Coordinates of C-alpha atoms and ligand atoms in Angstrom, one line a residue:
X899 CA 139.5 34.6 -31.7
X900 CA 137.5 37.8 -31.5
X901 CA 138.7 40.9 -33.4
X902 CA 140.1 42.4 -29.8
X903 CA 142.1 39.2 -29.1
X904 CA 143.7 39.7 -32.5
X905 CA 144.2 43.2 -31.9
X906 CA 146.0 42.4 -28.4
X907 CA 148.2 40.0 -29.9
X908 CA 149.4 41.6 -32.7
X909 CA 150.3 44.7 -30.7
X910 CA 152.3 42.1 -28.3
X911 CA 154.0 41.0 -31.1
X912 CA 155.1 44.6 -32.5
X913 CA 156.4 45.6 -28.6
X914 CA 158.5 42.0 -29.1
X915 CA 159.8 43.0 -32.1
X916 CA 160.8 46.6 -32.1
X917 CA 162.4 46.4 -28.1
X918 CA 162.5 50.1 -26.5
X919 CA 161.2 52.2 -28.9
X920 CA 158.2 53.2 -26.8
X921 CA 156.4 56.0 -29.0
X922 CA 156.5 54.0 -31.8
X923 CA 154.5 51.3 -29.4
X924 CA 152.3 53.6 -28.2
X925 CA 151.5 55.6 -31.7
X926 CA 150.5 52.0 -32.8
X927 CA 148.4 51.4 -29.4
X928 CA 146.4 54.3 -29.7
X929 CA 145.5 53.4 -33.6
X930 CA 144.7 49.7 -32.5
X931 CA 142.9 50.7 -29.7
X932 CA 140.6 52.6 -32.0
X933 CA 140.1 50.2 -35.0
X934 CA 138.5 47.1 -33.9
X935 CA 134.8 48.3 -35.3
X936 CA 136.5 48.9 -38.9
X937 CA 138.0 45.3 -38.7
X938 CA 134.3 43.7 -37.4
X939 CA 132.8 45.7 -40.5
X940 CA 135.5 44.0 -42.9
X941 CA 136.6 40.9 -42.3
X942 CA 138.9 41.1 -45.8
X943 CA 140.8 43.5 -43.8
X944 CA 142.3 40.8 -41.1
X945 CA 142.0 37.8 -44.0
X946 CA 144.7 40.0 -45.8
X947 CA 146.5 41.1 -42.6
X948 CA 146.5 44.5 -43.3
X949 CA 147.0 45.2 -39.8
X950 CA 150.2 43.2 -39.3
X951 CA 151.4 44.7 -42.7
X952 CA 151.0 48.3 -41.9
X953 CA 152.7 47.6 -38.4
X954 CA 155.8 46.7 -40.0
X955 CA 157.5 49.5 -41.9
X956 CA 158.2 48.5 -46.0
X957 CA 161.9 49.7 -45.4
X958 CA 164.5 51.5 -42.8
X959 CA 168.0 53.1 -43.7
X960 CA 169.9 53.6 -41.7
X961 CA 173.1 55.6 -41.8
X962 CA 176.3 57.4 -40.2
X963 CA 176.7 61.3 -41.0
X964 CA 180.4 62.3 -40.6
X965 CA 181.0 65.9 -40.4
X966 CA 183.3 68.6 -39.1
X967 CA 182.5 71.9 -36.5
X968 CA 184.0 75.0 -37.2
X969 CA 187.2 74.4 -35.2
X970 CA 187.9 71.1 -38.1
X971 CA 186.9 68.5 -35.3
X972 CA 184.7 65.8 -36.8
X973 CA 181.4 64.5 -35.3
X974 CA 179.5 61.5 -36.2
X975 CA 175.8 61.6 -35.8
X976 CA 173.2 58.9 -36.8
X977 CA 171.0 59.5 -40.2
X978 CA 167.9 57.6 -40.1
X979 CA 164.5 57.2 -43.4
X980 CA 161.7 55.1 -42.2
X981 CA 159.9 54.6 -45.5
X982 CA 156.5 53.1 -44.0
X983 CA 154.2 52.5 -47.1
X984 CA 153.3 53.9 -50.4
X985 CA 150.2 52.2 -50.7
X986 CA 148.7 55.8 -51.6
X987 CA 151.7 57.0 -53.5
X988 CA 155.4 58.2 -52.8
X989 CA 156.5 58.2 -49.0
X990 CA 156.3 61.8 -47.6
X991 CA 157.5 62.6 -44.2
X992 CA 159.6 64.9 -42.8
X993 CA 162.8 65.0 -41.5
X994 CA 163.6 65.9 -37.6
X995 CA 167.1 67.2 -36.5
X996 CA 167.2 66.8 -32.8
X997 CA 169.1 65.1 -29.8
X998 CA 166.0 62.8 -28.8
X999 CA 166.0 61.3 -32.2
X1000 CA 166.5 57.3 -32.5
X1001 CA 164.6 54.8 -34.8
X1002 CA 161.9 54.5 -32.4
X1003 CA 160.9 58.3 -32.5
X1004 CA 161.3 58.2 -36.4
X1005 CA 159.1 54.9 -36.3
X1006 CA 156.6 56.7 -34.3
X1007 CA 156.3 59.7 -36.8
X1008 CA 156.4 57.3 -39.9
X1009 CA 153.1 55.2 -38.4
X1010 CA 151.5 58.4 -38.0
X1011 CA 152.2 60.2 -40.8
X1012 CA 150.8 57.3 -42.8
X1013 CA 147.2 57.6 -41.5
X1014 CA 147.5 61.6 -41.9
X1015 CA 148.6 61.6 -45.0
X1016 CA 145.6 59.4 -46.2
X1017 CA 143.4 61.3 -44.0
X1018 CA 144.0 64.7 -46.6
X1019 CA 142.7 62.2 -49.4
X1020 CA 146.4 63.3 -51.7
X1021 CA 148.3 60.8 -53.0
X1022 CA 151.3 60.6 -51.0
X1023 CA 152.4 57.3 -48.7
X1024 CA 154.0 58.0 -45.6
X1025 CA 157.8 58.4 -44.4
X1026 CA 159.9 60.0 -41.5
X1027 CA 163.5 60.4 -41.0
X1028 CA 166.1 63.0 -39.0
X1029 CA 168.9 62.6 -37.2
X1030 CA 170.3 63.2 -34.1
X1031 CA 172.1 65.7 -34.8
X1032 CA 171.4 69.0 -32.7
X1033 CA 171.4 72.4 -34.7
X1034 CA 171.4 74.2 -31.7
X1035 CA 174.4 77.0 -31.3
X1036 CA 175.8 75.4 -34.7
X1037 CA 176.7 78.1 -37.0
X1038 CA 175.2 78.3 -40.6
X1039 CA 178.4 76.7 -41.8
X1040 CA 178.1 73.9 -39.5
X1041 CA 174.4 73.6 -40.2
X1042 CA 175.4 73.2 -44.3
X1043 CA 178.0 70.6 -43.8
X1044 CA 175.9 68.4 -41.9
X1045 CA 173.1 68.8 -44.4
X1046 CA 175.4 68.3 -46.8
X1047 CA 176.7 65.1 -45.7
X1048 CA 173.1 64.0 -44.6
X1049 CA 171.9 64.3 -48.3
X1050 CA 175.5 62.2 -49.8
X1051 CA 173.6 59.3 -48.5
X1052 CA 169.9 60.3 -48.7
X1053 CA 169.7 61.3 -52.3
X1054 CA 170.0 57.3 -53.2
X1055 CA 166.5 56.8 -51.5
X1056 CA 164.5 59.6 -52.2
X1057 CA 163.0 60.9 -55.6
X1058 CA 159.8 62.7 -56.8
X1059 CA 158.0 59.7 -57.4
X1060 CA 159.9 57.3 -54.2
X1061 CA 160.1 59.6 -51.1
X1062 CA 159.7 63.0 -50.5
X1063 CA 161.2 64.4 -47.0
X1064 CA 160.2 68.3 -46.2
X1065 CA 161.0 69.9 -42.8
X1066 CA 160.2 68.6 -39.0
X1067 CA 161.7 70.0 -35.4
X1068 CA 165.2 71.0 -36.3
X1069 CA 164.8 71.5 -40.1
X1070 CA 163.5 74.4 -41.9
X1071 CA 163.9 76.2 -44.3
X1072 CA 167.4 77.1 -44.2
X1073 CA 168.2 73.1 -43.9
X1074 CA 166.0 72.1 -47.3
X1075 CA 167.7 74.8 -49.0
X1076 CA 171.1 73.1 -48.3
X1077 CA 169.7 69.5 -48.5
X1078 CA 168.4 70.4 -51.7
X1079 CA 171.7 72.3 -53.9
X1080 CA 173.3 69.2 -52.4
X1081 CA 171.0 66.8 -54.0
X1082 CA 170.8 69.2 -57.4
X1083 CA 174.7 68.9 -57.0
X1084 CA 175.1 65.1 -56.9
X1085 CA 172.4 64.3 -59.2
X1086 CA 172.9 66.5 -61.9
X1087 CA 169.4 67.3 -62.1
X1088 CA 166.8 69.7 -60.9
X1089 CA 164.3 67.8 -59.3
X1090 CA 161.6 69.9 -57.7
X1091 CA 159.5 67.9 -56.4
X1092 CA 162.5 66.0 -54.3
X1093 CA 161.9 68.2 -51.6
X1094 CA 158.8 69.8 -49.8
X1095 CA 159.5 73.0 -47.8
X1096 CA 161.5 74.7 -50.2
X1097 CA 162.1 78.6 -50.3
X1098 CA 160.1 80.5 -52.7
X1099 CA 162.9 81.7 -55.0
X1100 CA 163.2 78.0 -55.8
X1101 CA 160.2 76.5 -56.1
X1102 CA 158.4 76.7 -52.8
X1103 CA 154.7 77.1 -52.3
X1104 CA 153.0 80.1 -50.2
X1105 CA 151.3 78.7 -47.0
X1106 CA 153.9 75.7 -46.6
X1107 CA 155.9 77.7 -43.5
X1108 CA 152.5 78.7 -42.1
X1109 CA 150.1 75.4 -43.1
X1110 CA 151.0 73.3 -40.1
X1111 CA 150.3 76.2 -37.3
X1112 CA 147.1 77.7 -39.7
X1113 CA 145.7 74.6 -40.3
X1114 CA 145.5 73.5 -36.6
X1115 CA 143.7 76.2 -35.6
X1116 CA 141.2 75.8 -39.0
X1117 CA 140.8 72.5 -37.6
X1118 CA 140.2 73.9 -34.4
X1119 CA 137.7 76.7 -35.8
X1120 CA 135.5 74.0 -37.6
X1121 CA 135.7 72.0 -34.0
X1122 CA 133.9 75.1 -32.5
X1123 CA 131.3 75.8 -35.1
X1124 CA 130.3 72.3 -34.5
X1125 CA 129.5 73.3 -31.2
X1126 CA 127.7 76.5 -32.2
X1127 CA 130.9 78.9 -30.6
X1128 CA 134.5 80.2 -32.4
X1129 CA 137.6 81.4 -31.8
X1130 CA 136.3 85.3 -30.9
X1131 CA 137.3 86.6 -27.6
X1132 CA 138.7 82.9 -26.4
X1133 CA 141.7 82.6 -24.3
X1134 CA 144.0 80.5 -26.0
X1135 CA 147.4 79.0 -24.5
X1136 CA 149.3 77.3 -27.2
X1137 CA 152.8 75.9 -26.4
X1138 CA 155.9 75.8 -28.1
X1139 CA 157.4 78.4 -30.2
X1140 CA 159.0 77.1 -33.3
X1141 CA 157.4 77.3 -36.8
X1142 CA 153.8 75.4 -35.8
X1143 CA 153.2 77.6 -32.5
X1144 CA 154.2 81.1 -34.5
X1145 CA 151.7 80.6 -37.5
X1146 CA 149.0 79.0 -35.0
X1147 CA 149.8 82.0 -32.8
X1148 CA 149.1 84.4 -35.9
X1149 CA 145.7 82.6 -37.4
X1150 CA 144.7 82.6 -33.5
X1151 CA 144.8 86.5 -33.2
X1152 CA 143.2 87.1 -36.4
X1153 CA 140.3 84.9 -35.7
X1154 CA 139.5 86.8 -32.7
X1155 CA 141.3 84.8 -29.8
X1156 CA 143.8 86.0 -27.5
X1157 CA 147.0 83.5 -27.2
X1158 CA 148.0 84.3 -23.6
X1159 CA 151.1 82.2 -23.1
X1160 CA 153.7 80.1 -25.5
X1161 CA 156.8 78.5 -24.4
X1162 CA 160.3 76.3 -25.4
X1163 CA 162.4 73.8 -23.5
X1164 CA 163.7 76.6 -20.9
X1165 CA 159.9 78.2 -19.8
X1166 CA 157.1 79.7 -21.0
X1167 CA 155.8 83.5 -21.5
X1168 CA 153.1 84.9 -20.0
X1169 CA 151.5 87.5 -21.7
X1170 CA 147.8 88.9 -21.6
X1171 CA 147.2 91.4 -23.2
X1172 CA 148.2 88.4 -26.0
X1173 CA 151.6 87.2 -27.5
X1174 CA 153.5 89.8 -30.2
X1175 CA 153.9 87.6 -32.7
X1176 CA 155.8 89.8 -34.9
X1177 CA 158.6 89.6 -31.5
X1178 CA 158.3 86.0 -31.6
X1179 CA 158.9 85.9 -35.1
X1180 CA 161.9 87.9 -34.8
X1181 CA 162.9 85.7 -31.9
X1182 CA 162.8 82.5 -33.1
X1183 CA 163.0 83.0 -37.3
X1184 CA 165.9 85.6 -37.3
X1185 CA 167.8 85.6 -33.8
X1186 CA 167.3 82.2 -32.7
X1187 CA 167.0 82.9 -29.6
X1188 CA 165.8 81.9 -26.3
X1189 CA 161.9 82.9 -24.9
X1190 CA 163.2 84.7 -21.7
X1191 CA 164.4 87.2 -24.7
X1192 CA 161.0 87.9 -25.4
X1193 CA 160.4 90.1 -21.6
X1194 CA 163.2 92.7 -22.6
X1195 CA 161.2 93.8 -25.2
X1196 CA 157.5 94.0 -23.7
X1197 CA 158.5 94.3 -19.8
X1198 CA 154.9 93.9 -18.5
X1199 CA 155.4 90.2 -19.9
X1200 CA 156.4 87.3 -17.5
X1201 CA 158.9 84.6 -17.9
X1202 CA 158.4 81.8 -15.7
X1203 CA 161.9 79.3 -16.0
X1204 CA 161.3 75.5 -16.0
X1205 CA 157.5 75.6 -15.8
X1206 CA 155.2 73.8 -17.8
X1207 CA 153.2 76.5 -19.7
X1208 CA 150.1 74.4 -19.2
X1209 CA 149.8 76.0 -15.4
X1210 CA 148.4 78.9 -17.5
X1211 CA 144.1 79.2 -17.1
X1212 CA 142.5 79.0 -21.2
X1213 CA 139.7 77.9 -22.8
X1214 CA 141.4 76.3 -25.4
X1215 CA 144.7 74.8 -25.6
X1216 CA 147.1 73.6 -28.6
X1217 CA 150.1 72.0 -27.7
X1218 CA 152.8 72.8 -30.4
X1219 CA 156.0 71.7 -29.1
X1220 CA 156.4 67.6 -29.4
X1221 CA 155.6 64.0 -27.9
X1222 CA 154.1 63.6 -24.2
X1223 CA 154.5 67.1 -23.3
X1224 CA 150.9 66.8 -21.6
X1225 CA 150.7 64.6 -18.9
X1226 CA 148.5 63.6 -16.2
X1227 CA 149.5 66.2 -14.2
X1228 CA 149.7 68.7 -17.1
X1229 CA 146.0 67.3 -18.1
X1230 CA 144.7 68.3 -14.5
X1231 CA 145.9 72.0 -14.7
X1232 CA 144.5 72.7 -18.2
X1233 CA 141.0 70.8 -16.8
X1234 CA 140.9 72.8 -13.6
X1235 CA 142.0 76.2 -15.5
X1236 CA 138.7 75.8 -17.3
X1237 CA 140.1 74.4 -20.4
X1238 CA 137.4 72.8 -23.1
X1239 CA 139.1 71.6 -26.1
X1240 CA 142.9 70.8 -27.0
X1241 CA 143.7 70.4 -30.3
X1242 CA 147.4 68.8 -31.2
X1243 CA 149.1 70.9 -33.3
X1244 CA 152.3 69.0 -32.9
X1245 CA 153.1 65.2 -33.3
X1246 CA 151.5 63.2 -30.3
X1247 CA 152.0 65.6 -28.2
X1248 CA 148.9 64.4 -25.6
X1249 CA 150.0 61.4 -23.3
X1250 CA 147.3 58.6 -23.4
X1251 CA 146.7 59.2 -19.3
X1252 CA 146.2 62.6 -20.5
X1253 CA 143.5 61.8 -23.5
X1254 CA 141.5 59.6 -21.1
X1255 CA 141.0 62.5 -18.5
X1256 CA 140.0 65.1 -20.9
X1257 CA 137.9 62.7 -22.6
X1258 CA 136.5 61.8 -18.6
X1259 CA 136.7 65.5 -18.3
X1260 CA 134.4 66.2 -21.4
X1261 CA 137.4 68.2 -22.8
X1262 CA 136.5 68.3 -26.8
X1263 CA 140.2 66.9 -28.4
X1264 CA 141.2 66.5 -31.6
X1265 CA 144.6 64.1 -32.7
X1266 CA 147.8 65.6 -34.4
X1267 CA 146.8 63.4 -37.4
X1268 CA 143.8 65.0 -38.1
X1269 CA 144.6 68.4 -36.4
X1270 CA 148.2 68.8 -37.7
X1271 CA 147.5 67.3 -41.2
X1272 CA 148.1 71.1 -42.8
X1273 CA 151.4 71.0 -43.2
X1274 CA 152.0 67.8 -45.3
X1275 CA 148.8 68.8 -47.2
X1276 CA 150.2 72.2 -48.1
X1277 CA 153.4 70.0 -49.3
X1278 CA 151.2 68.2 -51.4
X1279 CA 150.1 71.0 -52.8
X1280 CA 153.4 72.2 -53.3
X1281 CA 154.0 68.8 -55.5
X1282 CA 151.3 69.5 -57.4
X1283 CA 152.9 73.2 -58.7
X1284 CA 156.0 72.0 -59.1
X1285 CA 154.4 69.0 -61.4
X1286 CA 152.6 71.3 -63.2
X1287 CA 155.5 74.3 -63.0
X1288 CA 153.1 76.4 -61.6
X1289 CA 152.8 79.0 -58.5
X1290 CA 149.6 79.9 -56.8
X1291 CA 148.9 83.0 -54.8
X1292 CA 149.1 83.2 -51.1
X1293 CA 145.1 83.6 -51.2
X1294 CA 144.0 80.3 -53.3
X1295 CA 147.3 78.9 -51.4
X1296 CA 145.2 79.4 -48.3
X1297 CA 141.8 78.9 -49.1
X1298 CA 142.6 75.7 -50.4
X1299 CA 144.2 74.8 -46.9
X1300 CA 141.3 75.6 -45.7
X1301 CA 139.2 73.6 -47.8
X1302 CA 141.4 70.5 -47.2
X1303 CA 141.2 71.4 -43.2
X1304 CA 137.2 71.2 -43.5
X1305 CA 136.8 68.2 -45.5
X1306 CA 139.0 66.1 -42.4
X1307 CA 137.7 67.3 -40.2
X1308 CA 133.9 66.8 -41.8
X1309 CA 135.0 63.2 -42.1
X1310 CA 136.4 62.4 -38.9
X1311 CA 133.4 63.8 -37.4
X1312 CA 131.0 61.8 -39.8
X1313 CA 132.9 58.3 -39.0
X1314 CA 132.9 58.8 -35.6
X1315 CA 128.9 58.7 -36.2
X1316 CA 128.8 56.0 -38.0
X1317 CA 130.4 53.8 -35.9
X1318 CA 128.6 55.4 -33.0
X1319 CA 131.1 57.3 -31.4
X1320 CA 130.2 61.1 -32.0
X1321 CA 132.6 63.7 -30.8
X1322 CA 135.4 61.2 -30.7
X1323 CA 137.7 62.7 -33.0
X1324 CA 140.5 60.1 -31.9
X1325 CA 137.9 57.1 -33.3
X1326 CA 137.1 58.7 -36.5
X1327 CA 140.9 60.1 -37.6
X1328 CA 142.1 56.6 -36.9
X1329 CA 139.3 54.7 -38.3
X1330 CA 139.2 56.8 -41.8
X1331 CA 142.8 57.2 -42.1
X1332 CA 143.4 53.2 -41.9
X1333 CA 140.3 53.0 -43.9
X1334 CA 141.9 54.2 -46.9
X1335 CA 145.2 52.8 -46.0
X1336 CA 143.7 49.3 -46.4
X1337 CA 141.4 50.1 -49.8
X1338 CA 144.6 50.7 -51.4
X1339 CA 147.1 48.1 -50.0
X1340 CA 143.8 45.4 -50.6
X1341 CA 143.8 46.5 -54.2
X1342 CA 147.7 46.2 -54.6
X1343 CA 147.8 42.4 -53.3
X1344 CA 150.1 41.1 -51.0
X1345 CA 153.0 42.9 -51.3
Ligands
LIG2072 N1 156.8 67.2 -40.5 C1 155.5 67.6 -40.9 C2 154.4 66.6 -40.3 O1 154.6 66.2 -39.2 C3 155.3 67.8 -42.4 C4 155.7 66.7 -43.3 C5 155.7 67.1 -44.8 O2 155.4 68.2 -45.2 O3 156.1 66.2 -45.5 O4 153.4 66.4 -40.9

């Protein structure tokens, strides 16, 4: 059997086995597709089926969350923690609060947070969880109780040194400040390093709100010195406009590019002389609002209802929103409007229809993995002060993002040349990430 055949049927074998829960089948396609030259290099990899053992998650909880609205009726929703594997230390993973959210869409995010967590070299394993619960028009109050009675059956599986949840669509920093008094609260003990995402007054880390959105586009800014070019007077559309799509907004502008257009579930903005994100900010942070909001406030703006956002000519595109919101159709806009590279700031937000034309199209692209890797790595760092008891400065806090950002993207760039792919960004993220994955799990035995 060659190494493909193997590949093909252990890939029919995990769409048997986890029925309908097709982005977790195609999260695990895309990393098959691309792995076959690490397994011909090491044979000890298949011999010890790593593959089959990665595939299959170490353990999955699932739970009910009973709460009650502000009007005393009660609600159940459905709490799910995918703990995928700790071969490279405690799960980490964040947790999504949103009505899409079944145990397919939180097996999706565990497989790929594994391979981008070992991709920032830190120790920490990889994890997902959420709910479907949907914050959206809840009040505060509600918000807490839910979190509340999320974390009365969470707290039993998580720990500093077991799993580690932070923040994801839906959960911020409001949420892990209620998650986390109701974990202090239960456990009687205050365990910093529980948690990921945490306010400053209580031992967060500077740069974890902006590491996901800043470290996309540092990603994105080593992707075009490769090429000889940067970020200065590049039109930019970036969609989405929740906590990745502000701070990648920000970095954006004060690298020299112009982001153009951003957008939510209702329609996107269009504004050239360049997004205000200071408005957004205020927007999406303290009103909560709606982006047709954002017009009444700079009138020369457009709002256009119900259409994708990637219409909208740019150079450079980061989608920032969530899964498969660029599809073949979306892929043939951003190509005709003179797009060149896409880099994923969100969670496979590029379908594989799309990734094949830009990669037909010679559109440079780089994968959520790789691209989006800032924000668990700035969570790591925010482990590593709370180990220590320690609080950097916004500046090291940053330059270390930075550094981190360089160094993946250095070697998924350097793998893709050694195994003869160069510029394929896709090849070298998956093939490094499971690299390391396998060193580790190899040296553990079979377990
Ligand atoms: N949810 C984020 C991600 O997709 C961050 C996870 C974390 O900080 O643990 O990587």
């Amino acid at each position: 059997m060659t190494v493909r055949d193997k590949l093909t049927a252990i890939f029919a074998d995990v769409t048997r086995r986890n029925p309908g829960e097709d982005e977790f089948h195609q999260a695990v396609r895309e990393v098959l597709d691309s792995v076959a030259p690490a397994l011909q290099k090491h044979p000890e990899y298949a011999d010890a089926k790593i593959i089959e053992r990665i595939c299959e998650p170490e353990r999955q909880i699932i739970f009910r969350v009973p709460w009650e609205d502000d009007r005393g009726e009660v609600h159940i929703n459905r709490g799910f923690r995918v703990e995928f594997n700790s071969a490279l230390g405690p799960y980490k993973g964040g947790l999504r609060f949103h009505p899409s959210v079944y145990l397919g869409i939180v097996k999706f995010l565990g497989f790929e947070q594994l391979f981008k967590n070992a991709l920032t070299g830190m120790p920490i394993g990889g994890g997902k969880g959420g709910s479907d619960f949907d914050p959206k028009g809840r009040s505060d109050r509600e918000v807490m109780r839910f979190c509340q009675s999320f974390m009365t059956e969470l707290y039993r599986h998580i720990g500093e040194y077991t799993d580690v949840p932070a923040g994801d669509i839906g959960v911020g920093g409001r949420e892990i400040g209620y998650l986390f008094g109701q974990y202090k609260r239960i456990t009687n003990r205050y365990e910093s390093g529980v948690l990921t995402g945490k306010g400053l007054s209580y031992g967060g880390a500077q740069v974890r709100r902006e590491a996901t959105g800043y470290g996309a586009v540092f990603f994105a800014e080593e992707m075009l010195h490769a090429a000889g070019d940067s970020f200065d007077g590049k039109r930019v559309v970036v969609s989405g406009s929740g906590n990745v799509a502000i701070y990648a907004i920000e970095k954006i502008h004060q690298l020299g590019g112009t982001v153009v257009a951003c957008s939510d579930s209702s329609g996107y903005i269009l504004d050239d002389q360049g997004i205000d994100v200071a408005l957004l900010k205020d927007l999406k942070e303290v009103r909560r609002a709606r982006i047709d909001a954002y017009v009444q406030a700079r009138p020369h703006a457009r709002f256009n209802a119900g259409r994708p956002v990637w219409e909208v000519p740019c150079q450079v595109a980061l989608p920032c929103a969530t899964q498969n919101e660029i599809g073949a159709t979306d892929a043939a806009a951003l190509i005709k409007g003179g797009c060149v590279m896409v880099v994923e700031g969100a969670n496979m937000p590029t379908s594989p229809e799309a990734i094949r034309a830009f990669a037909a199209a010679g559109v440079r692209f780089a994968p959520g993995k790789a691209a989006n890797a800032g924000g668990v790595a700035a969570s790591a760092l925010e482990m590593q002060q709370n180990a220590s008891r320690d609080s950097w400065t916004f500046t090291h806090s940053e330059q270390r993002l930075r550094e981190i950002m360089r160094d993946i993207h250095d070697r998924c760039h350097a793998t893709a040349e050694e195994y003869g792919m160069p510029g394929d960004y896709v090849a070298g993220a998956n093939i490094d990430g499971f690299r390391r994955v396998a060193e580790a799990m190899l040296a553990h035995g079979l377990i």
